[in-house]
Structure formats: structure tokens, C-alpha cells
Short mmCIF file of C-alpha atoms and ligand atoms in Angstrom, two decimals:
data_model
loop_
_atom_site.label_atom_id
_atom_site.label_comp_id
_atom_site.label_asym_id
_atom_site.label_seq_id
_atom_site.Cartn_x
_atom_site.Cartn_y
_atom_site.Cartn_z
CA UNK A 26 -14.59 -16.62 -1.63
CA UNK A 27 -17.68 -14.19 -1.28
CA UNK A 28 -16.87 -11.80 1.78
CA UNK A 29 -19.94 -9.54 0.80
CA UNK A 30 -23.04 -11.14 2.30
CA UNK A 31 -24.16 -8.53 5.06
CA UNK A 32 -21.58 -5.98 4.32
CA UNK A 33 -22.69 -2.39 4.07
CA UNK A 34 -21.75 -0.78 0.97
CA UNK A 35 -22.18 2.92 0.25
CA UNK A 36 -21.78 3.29 -3.51
CA UNK A 37 -21.15 6.82 -4.48
CA UNK A 38 -22.23 7.65 -8.01
CA UNK A 39 -20.97 10.75 -9.78
CA UNK A 40 -21.67 12.49 -13.10
CA UNK A 41 -20.11 10.43 -15.86
CA UNK A 42 -21.70 8.22 -18.66
CA UNK A 43 -20.15 5.32 -16.88
CA UNK A 44 -23.14 5.88 -14.15
CA UNK A 45 -24.95 3.48 -16.20
CA UNK A 46 -22.65 0.63 -15.50
CA UNK A 47 -23.12 1.47 -11.93
CA UNK A 48 -26.78 0.13 -12.28
CA UNK A 49 -25.15 -3.22 -12.99
CA UNK A 50 -22.66 -3.11 -10.34
CA UNK A 51 -25.58 -2.21 -7.96
CA UNK A 52 -27.34 -5.49 -9.09
CA UNK A 53 -24.10 -7.52 -8.69
CA UNK A 54 -23.39 -6.34 -5.15
CA UNK A 55 -27.16 -7.01 -4.01
CA UNK A 56 -26.70 -10.59 -5.72
CA UNK A 57 -23.58 -11.10 -3.80
CA UNK A 58 -25.43 -10.46 -0.49
CA UNK A 59 -24.16 -6.68 0.20
CA UNK A 60 -26.40 -4.10 1.85
CA UNK A 61 -26.21 -1.34 -0.68
CA UNK A 62 -27.04 2.35 -0.24
CA UNK A 63 -26.51 4.63 -3.35
CA UNK A 64 -25.50 8.31 -2.99
CA UNK A 65 -25.74 10.25 -6.39
CA UNK A 66 -24.34 13.64 -7.00
CA UNK A 67 -26.29 16.17 -9.17
CA UNK A 68 -23.95 15.44 -12.21
CA UNK A 69 -24.99 11.49 -11.62
CA UNK A 70 -28.67 12.40 -11.71
CA UNK A 71 -28.27 13.88 -15.18
CA UNK A 72 -27.28 10.45 -16.55
CA UNK A 73 -29.37 7.99 -14.56
CA UNK A 74 -32.49 8.54 -12.64
CA UNK A 75 -32.41 7.76 -8.87
CA UNK A 76 -35.54 5.52 -9.37
CA UNK A 77 -33.13 2.88 -11.12
CA UNK A 78 -30.57 2.63 -8.22
CA UNK A 79 -33.67 2.49 -5.80
CA UNK A 80 -35.20 -0.20 -7.77
CA UNK A 81 -31.82 -2.32 -8.01
CA UNK A 82 -30.61 -1.53 -4.37
CA UNK A 83 -33.93 -1.93 -2.66
CA UNK A 84 -33.23 1.04 -0.78
CA UNK A 85 -33.89 4.99 -1.02
CA UNK A 86 -31.24 6.65 -2.80
CA UNK A 87 -29.75 9.70 -1.02
CA UNK A 88 -28.60 12.81 -2.88
CA UNK A 89 -29.44 15.96 -0.69
CA UNK A 90 -27.11 17.09 2.03
CA UNK A 91 -29.53 19.35 3.61
CA UNK A 92 -32.77 17.49 3.21
CA UNK A 93 -35.04 17.48 6.33
CA UNK A 94 -36.87 14.41 5.43
CA UNK A 95 -33.46 12.37 4.87
CA UNK A 96 -31.99 13.85 8.00
CA UNK A 97 -35.09 12.71 9.96
CA UNK A 98 -34.25 9.27 8.86
CA UNK A 99 -30.77 8.08 7.96
CA UNK A 100 -29.00 11.32 8.02
CA UNK A 101 -25.38 12.10 6.59
CA UNK A 102 -23.64 11.15 9.79
CA UNK A 103 -25.45 8.00 10.30
CA UNK A 104 -24.90 7.17 6.80
CA UNK A 105 -21.32 7.81 7.02
CA UNK A 106 -20.98 5.55 10.33
CA UNK A 107 -23.08 2.84 8.73
CA UNK A 108 -20.71 2.26 5.69
CA UNK A 109 -18.43 -0.53 6.12
CA UNK A 110 -16.83 0.40 2.68
CA UNK A 111 -17.42 3.56 0.30
CA UNK A 112 -17.20 2.74 -3.32
CA UNK A 113 -17.22 5.67 -5.71
CA UNK A 114 -17.73 4.56 -9.11
CA UNK A 115 -17.86 6.21 -11.63
CA UNK A 116 -15.74 8.90 -9.86
CA UNK A 117 -15.46 11.99 -12.20
CA UNK A 118 -12.25 14.09 -12.38
CA UNK A 119 -14.33 16.74 -10.61
CA UNK A 120 -15.17 14.73 -7.78
CA UNK A 121 -11.70 13.39 -7.35
CA UNK A 122 -10.41 16.96 -7.27
CA UNK A 123 -13.03 17.67 -4.59
CA UNK A 124 -12.15 14.58 -2.58
CA UNK A 125 -8.38 15.59 -2.73
CA UNK A 126 -9.29 19.22 -1.36
CA UNK A 127 -11.38 17.79 1.36
CA UNK A 128 -14.42 19.55 0.44
CA UNK A 129 -17.81 19.02 1.82
CA UNK A 130 -19.91 20.68 -0.71
CA UNK A 131 -22.42 17.96 -1.29
CA UNK A 132 -23.61 14.72 0.28
CA UNK A 133 -21.27 12.43 -1.14
CA UNK A 134 -18.05 14.68 -0.31
CA UNK A 135 -19.40 15.20 3.12
CA UNK A 136 -19.71 11.41 3.71
CA UNK A 137 -16.22 10.76 2.56
CA UNK A 138 -15.08 13.18 5.03
CA UNK A 139 -17.30 11.97 7.87
CA UNK A 140 -16.78 8.28 7.42
CA UNK A 141 -13.73 6.20 8.91
CA UNK A 142 -14.65 3.50 6.37
CA UNK A 143 -12.18 2.52 3.66
CA UNK A 144 -12.81 4.50 0.42
CA UNK A 145 -12.37 2.88 -3.04
CA UNK A 146 -12.27 5.12 -6.07
CA UNK A 147 -13.11 3.89 -9.79
CA UNK A 148 -12.22 6.92 -11.89
CA UNK A 149 -13.85 7.44 -15.31
CA UNK A 150 -13.14 10.24 -17.71
CA UNK A 151 -11.91 11.14 -20.91
CA UNK A 152 -8.36 9.97 -21.54
CA UNK A 153 -7.06 13.64 -21.80
CA UNK A 154 -8.69 14.54 -18.50
CA UNK A 155 -7.31 11.41 -16.80
CA UNK A 156 -3.64 11.98 -18.02
CA UNK A 157 -3.76 15.63 -17.14
CA UNK A 158 -1.06 16.28 -14.71
CA UNK A 159 -3.63 18.04 -12.22
CA UNK A 160 -5.63 14.89 -12.18
CA UNK A 161 -2.58 12.55 -11.80
CA UNK A 162 -1.44 14.72 -8.80
CA UNK A 163 -4.97 14.52 -7.30
CA UNK A 164 -5.09 10.68 -7.77
CA UNK A 165 -1.50 10.34 -6.36
CA UNK A 166 -2.34 12.24 -3.21
CA UNK A 167 -5.32 10.21 -2.66
CA UNK A 168 -3.31 6.90 -2.87
CA UNK A 169 -0.97 8.44 -0.45
CA UNK A 170 -3.79 8.99 2.02
CA UNK A 171 -4.73 5.23 1.56
CA UNK A 172 -7.53 5.64 -0.66
CA UNK A 173 -7.64 2.68 -3.10
CA UNK A 174 -7.72 3.65 -6.89
CA UNK A 175 -9.40 1.04 -9.08
CA UNK A 176 -8.34 1.26 -12.57
CA UNK A 177 -9.09 2.98 -14.93
CA UNK A 178 -9.12 0.80 -17.92
CA UNK A 179 -7.55 1.72 -21.25
CA UNK A 180 -9.87 1.25 -24.35
CA UNK A 181 -12.47 3.12 -26.53
CA UNK A 182 -14.28 5.95 -24.88
CA UNK A 183 -17.80 7.12 -25.10
CA UNK A 184 -16.43 10.41 -26.60
CA UNK A 185 -14.52 8.67 -29.36
CA UNK A 186 -11.31 8.79 -27.95
CA UNK A 187 -9.09 5.91 -27.29
CA UNK A 188 -7.01 5.74 -23.97
CA UNK A 189 -6.91 5.47 -20.27
CA UNK A 190 -10.08 6.70 -18.40
CA UNK A 191 -12.58 3.84 -18.91
CA UNK A 192 -14.35 2.75 -15.72
CA UNK A 193 -13.36 -0.77 -14.82
CA UNK A 194 -16.11 -3.29 -15.70
CA UNK A 195 -18.61 -3.91 -12.98
CA UNK A 196 -17.58 -7.45 -12.29
CA UNK A 197 -13.92 -6.18 -11.62
CA UNK A 198 -15.09 -3.60 -9.36
CA UNK A 199 -17.07 -6.14 -7.26
CA UNK A 200 -13.96 -8.49 -7.27
CA UNK A 201 -11.80 -5.46 -6.04
CA UNK A 202 -14.32 -4.76 -3.39
CA UNK A 203 -14.66 -8.36 -2.20
CA UNK A 204 -10.98 -8.48 -1.81
CA UNK A 205 -10.88 -5.41 0.25
CA UNK A 206 -12.97 -7.43 2.88
CA UNK A 207 -10.58 -10.31 2.38
CA UNK A 208 -7.79 -8.10 3.59
CA UNK A 209 -7.87 -9.96 6.82
CA UNK A 210 -4.93 -11.76 4.91
CA UNK A 211 -2.62 -11.51 7.75
CA UNK A 212 -5.14 -11.59 10.49
CA UNK A 213 -3.65 -12.46 13.90
CA UNK A 214 -0.18 -12.98 12.73
CA UNK A 215 2.87 -11.00 14.06
CA UNK A 216 4.83 -9.14 11.61
CA UNK A 217 8.27 -7.41 11.97
CA UNK A 218 9.44 -5.20 9.35
CA UNK A 219 12.75 -3.33 9.20
CA UNK A 220 12.82 0.03 7.42
CA UNK A 221 15.05 2.85 6.53
CA UNK A 222 18.91 3.18 6.69
CA UNK A 223 21.08 2.83 9.58
CA UNK A 224 23.74 5.25 10.86
CA UNK A 225 27.23 4.34 11.70
CA UNK A 226 29.20 6.74 13.59
CA UNK A 227 32.55 7.88 12.22
CA UNK A 228 32.98 10.41 15.14
CA UNK A 229 30.82 12.53 17.20
CA UNK A 230 29.06 14.25 14.35
CA UNK A 231 29.70 12.19 11.12
CA UNK A 232 28.24 8.97 10.15
CA UNK A 233 28.13 6.52 7.17
CA UNK A 234 24.51 6.08 5.85
CA UNK A 235 22.61 5.75 2.63
CA UNK A 236 19.77 7.11 0.77
CA UNK A 237 17.01 5.01 2.04
CA UNK A 238 13.80 7.24 2.90
CA UNK A 239 12.05 4.37 4.69
CA UNK A 240 8.94 5.01 2.55
CA UNK A 241 8.77 1.30 1.25
CA UNK A 242 9.08 -0.34 4.79
CA UNK A 243 6.52 2.15 6.22
CA UNK A 244 4.10 1.52 3.33
CA UNK A 245 4.58 -2.40 3.88
CA UNK A 246 3.86 -1.74 7.73
CA UNK A 247 0.73 0.15 6.81
CA UNK A 248 -0.48 -2.67 4.37
CA UNK A 249 0.28 -5.46 6.76
CA UNK A 250 -1.74 -3.58 9.59
CA UNK A 251 -4.52 -3.06 7.16
CA UNK A 252 -4.37 -6.99 6.49
CA UNK A 253 -4.90 -7.43 10.17
CA UNK A 254 -1.47 -8.12 11.40
CA UNK A 255 0.13 -6.99 14.46
CA UNK A 256 2.88 -5.09 13.26
CA UNK A 257 6.38 -4.13 14.84
CA UNK A 258 8.29 -1.69 12.74
CA UNK A 259 11.99 -1.42 13.59
CA UNK A 260 13.29 1.72 11.80
CA UNK A 261 16.52 3.50 11.54
CA UNK A 262 16.43 7.26 11.37
CA UNK A 263 13.80 8.64 8.82
CA UNK A 264 11.25 11.74 8.79
CA UNK A 265 7.99 9.64 8.56
CA UNK A 266 4.92 9.63 10.60
CA UNK A 267 4.11 6.37 12.30
CA UNK A 268 1.24 4.51 10.52
CA UNK A 269 -1.89 4.04 12.83
CA UNK A 270 -1.92 0.92 15.11
CA UNK A 271 1.79 0.12 14.76
CA UNK A 272 4.42 -0.48 17.18
CA UNK A 273 7.32 1.47 16.26
CA UNK A 274 10.83 1.10 17.52
CA UNK A 275 13.53 3.44 16.82
CA UNK A 276 17.11 2.46 16.26
CA UNK A 277 20.05 4.11 14.79
CA UNK A 278 22.88 1.54 13.95
CA UNK A 279 22.94 -1.93 12.34
CA UNK A 280 23.93 -3.38 15.41
CA UNK A 281 20.87 -1.93 17.38
CA UNK A 282 18.68 -2.97 14.47
CA UNK A 283 20.14 -6.67 14.56
CA UNK A 284 19.65 -6.70 18.42
CA UNK A 285 16.03 -5.47 18.26
CA UNK A 286 15.14 -7.97 15.70
CA UNK A 287 16.84 -11.09 17.35
CA UNK A 288 15.40 -10.09 20.85
CA UNK A 289 11.74 -10.15 19.48
CA UNK A 290 12.07 -12.86 16.94
CA UNK A 291 10.66 -15.76 18.90
CA UNK A 292 7.32 -14.16 18.78
CA UNK A 293 7.07 -13.26 14.79
CA UNK A 294 5.15 -15.12 12.29
CA UNK A 295 6.90 -12.94 9.41
CA UNK A 296 10.01 -10.97 9.22
CA UNK A 297 10.12 -8.54 6.27
CA UNK A 298 13.75 -6.91 6.09
CA UNK A 299 13.16 -3.76 3.89
CA UNK A 300 15.71 -1.76 5.82
CA UNK A 301 19.08 -0.65 3.96
CA UNK A 302 21.40 -1.94 6.74
CA UNK A 303 24.90 -0.59 6.59
CA UNK A 304 27.28 -3.57 5.44
CA UNK A 305 30.26 -1.85 7.20
CA UNK A 306 30.65 0.00 10.32
CA UNK A 307 33.93 2.00 11.22
CA UNK A 308 36.21 -0.13 13.35
CA UNK A 309 36.92 2.44 15.70
CA UNK A 310 34.52 5.60 16.18
CA UNK A 311 36.45 8.57 17.13
CA UNK A 312 35.72 10.22 20.41
CA UNK A 313 34.74 13.93 19.75
CA UNK A 314 34.89 15.59 16.45
CA UNK A 315 37.67 14.57 14.19
CA UNK A 316 39.98 17.60 13.39
CA UNK A 317 40.49 18.63 9.67
CA UNK A 318 44.02 18.20 8.42
CA UNK A 319 45.69 18.36 5.06
CA UNK A 320 46.81 14.58 5.63
CA UNK A 321 44.89 11.80 3.68
CA UNK A 322 42.56 10.05 6.34
CA UNK A 323 41.65 6.17 6.20
CA UNK A 324 38.71 4.79 7.94
CA UNK A 325 38.98 1.21 8.61
CA UNK A 326 35.46 -0.52 7.95
CA UNK A 327 34.37 -3.78 9.77
CA UNK A 328 31.39 -5.92 8.31
CA UNK A 329 28.18 -5.59 10.31
CA UNK A 330 26.11 -8.57 11.13
CA UNK A 331 23.87 -9.48 8.31
CA UNK A 332 20.53 -9.73 10.10
CA UNK A 333 18.52 -11.46 7.51
CA UNK A 334 21.37 -14.15 7.03
CA UNK A 335 21.43 -14.66 10.88
CA UNK A 336 17.92 -15.13 10.92
CA UNK A 337 18.05 -17.41 7.96
CA UNK A 338 20.58 -19.70 9.75
CA UNK A 339 18.09 -20.24 12.38
CA UNK A 340 16.24 -23.60 12.81
CA UNK A 341 13.14 -22.31 14.28
CA UNK A 342 12.63 -19.08 12.13
CA UNK A 343 9.88 -16.93 11.00
CA UNK A 344 8.82 -16.77 7.29
CA UNK A 345 11.47 -14.23 5.96
CA UNK A 346 11.22 -11.74 3.33
CA UNK A 347 14.52 -9.93 2.26
CA UNK A 348 14.97 -7.00 -0.19
CA UNK A 349 17.67 -6.80 -2.88
CA UNK A 350 18.70 -3.89 -4.88
CA UNK A 351 20.25 -5.02 -7.99
CA UNK A 352 21.64 -3.09 -11.14
CA UNK A 353 21.52 -5.91 -13.65
CA UNK A 354 20.68 -9.70 -13.92
CA UNK A 355 17.93 -9.32 -11.35
CA UNK A 356 16.53 -12.57 -11.38
CA UNK A 357 19.93 -14.42 -11.00
CA UNK A 358 21.34 -12.21 -8.31
CA UNK A 359 18.23 -12.01 -6.20
CA UNK A 360 17.53 -15.74 -6.20
CA UNK A 361 21.21 -16.18 -5.43
CA UNK A 362 20.94 -13.85 -2.61
CA UNK A 363 17.60 -15.34 -1.42
CA UNK A 364 19.23 -18.90 -1.36
CA UNK A 365 22.51 -17.80 0.14
CA UNK A 366 20.73 -15.98 3.04
CA UNK A 367 18.13 -19.00 3.42
CA UNK A 368 15.24 -16.61 3.01
CA UNK A 369 11.88 -17.67 1.76
CA UNK A 370 11.21 -14.76 -0.67
CA UNK A 371 13.09 -11.70 -2.04
CA UNK A 372 11.79 -8.55 -3.26
CA UNK A 373 14.14 -7.05 -5.90
CA UNK A 374 14.38 -3.25 -6.90
CA UNK A 375 16.25 -2.52 -10.11
CA UNK A 376 18.54 0.35 -9.00
CA UNK A 377 18.78 3.34 -11.33
CA UNK A 378 15.28 3.02 -13.05
CA UNK A 379 13.49 6.28 -12.90
CA UNK A 380 10.72 6.78 -10.41
CA UNK A 381 11.72 3.50 -8.49
CA UNK A 382 13.49 2.66 -5.51
CA UNK A 383 15.10 5.11 -3.04
CA UNK A 384 13.76 8.28 -1.91
CA UNK A 385 10.93 8.47 -4.49
CA UNK A 386 7.06 7.64 -3.93
CA UNK A 387 6.91 4.99 -6.31
CA UNK A 388 8.40 1.80 -6.94
CA UNK A 389 8.25 -1.41 -8.91
CA UNK A 390 9.31 -4.92 -7.65
CA UNK A 391 10.25 -8.39 -8.89
CA UNK A 392 9.45 -10.89 -6.06
CA UNK A 393 11.02 -14.33 -6.09
CA UNK A 394 10.57 -17.40 -3.87
CA UNK A 395 11.64 -21.03 -4.37
CA UNK A 396 9.25 -21.99 -7.16
CA UNK A 397 7.91 -18.73 -8.46
CA UNK A 398 8.04 -15.11 -8.98
CA UNK A 399 5.82 -12.32 -9.63
CA UNK A 400 6.39 -8.69 -11.25
CA UNK A 401 4.78 -5.69 -9.55
CA UNK A 402 4.69 -2.71 -12.18
CA UNK A 403 5.38 0.71 -11.14
CA UNK A 404 2.83 2.20 -8.99
CA UNK A 405 2.72 4.47 -5.79
CA UNK A 406 4.48 2.59 -2.86
CA UNK A 407 1.00 2.28 -1.03
CA UNK A 408 -0.25 0.18 -3.83
CA UNK A 409 2.99 -1.83 -4.16
CA UNK A 410 3.05 -2.49 -0.55
CA UNK A 411 -0.50 -3.80 -0.64
CA UNK A 412 0.23 -6.12 -3.57
CA UNK A 413 3.59 -7.46 -1.97
CA UNK A 414 1.44 -8.21 1.25
CA UNK A 415 -1.02 -10.34 -0.80
CA UNK A 416 1.93 -12.29 -2.19
CA UNK A 417 3.69 -12.76 1.14
CA UNK A 418 0.25 -13.97 2.67
CA UNK A 419 -0.24 -16.23 -0.04
CA UNK A 420 3.35 -17.71 0.15
CA UNK A 421 3.12 -17.78 3.92
CA UNK A 422 -0.12 -19.97 3.97
CA UNK A 423 1.42 -22.05 1.24
CA UNK A 424 4.57 -22.62 3.30
CA UNK A 425 2.49 -23.40 6.36
CA UNK A 426 0.50 -26.09 4.51
CA UNK A 427 3.99 -27.54 3.54
CA UNK A 428 5.14 -27.43 6.95
CA UNK A 429 1.87 -28.85 8.56
O1 C5P B 509 23.12 -8.46 0.60
P1 C5P B 509 22.41 -7.36 0.57
O2 C5P B 509 22.66 -6.53 1.53
O3 C5P B 509 22.16 -6.76 -0.60
O4 C5P B 509 20.94 -7.78 1.23
C1 C5P B 509 19.89 -7.07 1.31
C2 C5P B 509 18.76 -7.57 2.31
O5 C5P B 509 19.70 -7.99 3.51
C3 C5P B 509 17.81 -6.79 2.87
O6 C5P B 509 16.57 -7.58 3.18
C4 C5P B 509 18.33 -6.07 4.06
O7 C5P B 509 17.53 -5.52 5.00
C5 C5P B 509 19.21 -7.26 4.68
N1 C5P B 509 20.42 -6.94 5.27
C6 C5P B 509 20.56 -7.22 6.65
N2 C5P B 509 21.58 -7.10 7.38
C7 C5P B 509 22.65 -6.34 6.90
C8 C5P B 509 22.65 -5.97 5.54
C9 C5P B 509 21.56 -6.20 4.72
O8 C5P B 509 19.62 -7.71 7.31
N3 C5P B 509 23.74 -5.98 7.70
#
């Protein structure tokens, strides 16, 4: 479906040979019905003339920050407010670094700071520059701030090298941009997400908990919000900021989390259980602080309520998505867990894989449902969360269709 007619797209072109491909991108955007304004950096003008973009977009091209005539017409603040999306293609290593630093040293970087529109960045550079640790750090930081990084592709480069750094093809960029407008994927739906660990008291100062940082659950909450959902985030103790536009409920124990979920379940269309809920709670929590002694100490544990299982057993329940941490035989165990808890989907982490799972900023997931599966390759949790939300929304709609 084409969401682009009437959409106001600010296309930022920075200095790189791929700038010539953005002429084609401009043409495709206009053809798809978008209203396109092109902003060029000085570097970009060394590759393609503003006249090319002016002719293709049908609008004057902007390039000066302090230009009296431009400011008298659509000045930089108006332009920043005008945009529904900012797409920077190609984005040079230099521009990415400036964006990361929050510089306002030219028109395009200033617009990025002054606009509340979602920003999409299509890197294009030599493979060595792309794999440079500094560039990778810059890109990771942008992703963390919610900026969408599109590509780059792997292949032959203009400089004769081969590797990652080619700008995505104009048709691919068009598709990504279009998809970013379709992100009302969960529009109007109530989505509840559990996140983080729980804490089960041993005594007044000690507790049983786990390594969950809550990062995955918080990223899913942001992605679901971005996709138009009304999000309730029920979280155990974590040190993370609440994403904008989300209702956050803080809980500590598995029992509190369970109570909170069950209390509000009737209003939810989708429940995503990403919390690492404690499976056991000390049978008796000691009053005050347990005194140290040389004697052995045993703590008896009682199973907690399995929230997802409880929800799965209800006749009128929301679409439920659980998580599983597995060390081996992921598919078999994850599908078994999904079926036994009667969940619609399960997202499995492989435990012990570097850069994946607890505490770190990246993850990879294998998602399973009754008659399908999808692998999400290792990426920043922001990106994984957006992909997961896409899969969930697709399966949710399919499921609604089946139940209609
Ligand atoms: O069985 P296991 O604990 O591995 O299942 C993990 C899934 O079950 C996660 O979605 C987790 O949030 C959920 N869970 C729960 N209540 C518990 C334990 C786990 O909802 N007490």
C-alpha cells in the first residue's frame, strides 16, 4: 500500500558519489505522490547540481543556513516543522558524526535538530569508513536515539573496494520510507508489555532477582507506541527512562506484576511478556535482616504464579506473546513452551550467545507461532523491537481474521 501521497518528505543529500542515486530517489518519491523538498550540503553540491533536484522535485532546493531570501520564504524553522519525515540519503560518515554530535553547523544538521519528525538515515561510504569503530559507535548512538538506519548494502564500491557501505537502492529506500508511514500498525490497540526482572525478598535487605535490564521490554514499548498503540508498561526494578507517551507501572515482585497484569487484562488487545519473572519466591521472608552465622542456611522456595500461563488459560484473552531464554534446541523448546502456556507467539533468545540477550544493547530473536517462524538477525534492540512489532501486528491481524 502506498502511504506517500501528500506526505511531506525532506530529502537531505550529503557529499558522496551516491548523491546521483538520490536524483532517482527524488523522482520515485514524487511519482509516489510525496511532496519533496531537497536540502543539500556543500559536499553534495560537488557531486550533483541543485538544479537537478529542483527539476525532479519541482521545488526550490535549500542549501544555505543563513540565506536572507530563503529565510524570507520557507526559513529553516518552518522547513523543520513542515517535514513529516527527514530522509538523509546518502548520509556521509562526516554527516553521521555531526548528527551524532548534535551539531547545527549547516542547514541540514540544523533542521535535524529543529525537527520533531522521524529521521531516516541511509549511510553511504567506503567500506573501511563504515566499519571504523568510530562510525559504528556513531550509528549505534543514533539508533539508540530512535533514528532509523537504512542499510548500507554490501557490494562493489565506486572506489573499487568491496564491502559494506553502498547506499541502498532508491527503490528500497522508497519502500522503507513508505513503511515508516504504515507504522500505525497497532493504531488504536491497547498493548500491555511486561519488562525487567522481579525481586523476591529473602529478608529486609536481600532478594532473589536476575540479570534482566529491561532494555528489550522498554524498546518494545517504544516501538509499539511508535506503531500507534496505547502502551502500558509493567516493569520490575530497572534503571531506564520511561519512553515518551507510555503509561508505566512500577512493580517489584512477581505477585505484584501478576496482579497488575490480571487487573488490567480485560482492556488489552495484546499482551507481550518480556519480563524475566522470578519462578520461585522464598516461602517465608524473614522479618528484619537475617543475621550471619557459621551454620548452613537453607531458603525454601515456592513457585510463583506463571503470569503468561494464567493468561493463556483464560477463554477471553488478548493476543499473547511470550519470551523464552533457551540454551539449545531453541525451536523445539520454544514451540513446546508456547503450546504448553497456550500463547499465540513466542520470541526466543539464545542464551550465552555474545552480544545477545540480558544486559547488552543488542539482541537476536527467533519468533515462532502456530504455523510459522521468523529469525531476526543480531541488531540493536531498538531495531529488533520494531521488527518484532511488525511481526506481532501481522499475526495479530491474521488471528483476528481467523476469529472474525
Ligand atoms: O517458562 P519460562 O519462565 O521460561 O517462560 C518465559 C515466559 O513466561 C516469559 O514470557 C515470561 O515473561 C513468562 N513468565 C511469566 N510468569 C512467570 C514466569 C515466566 O509470565 N512466573
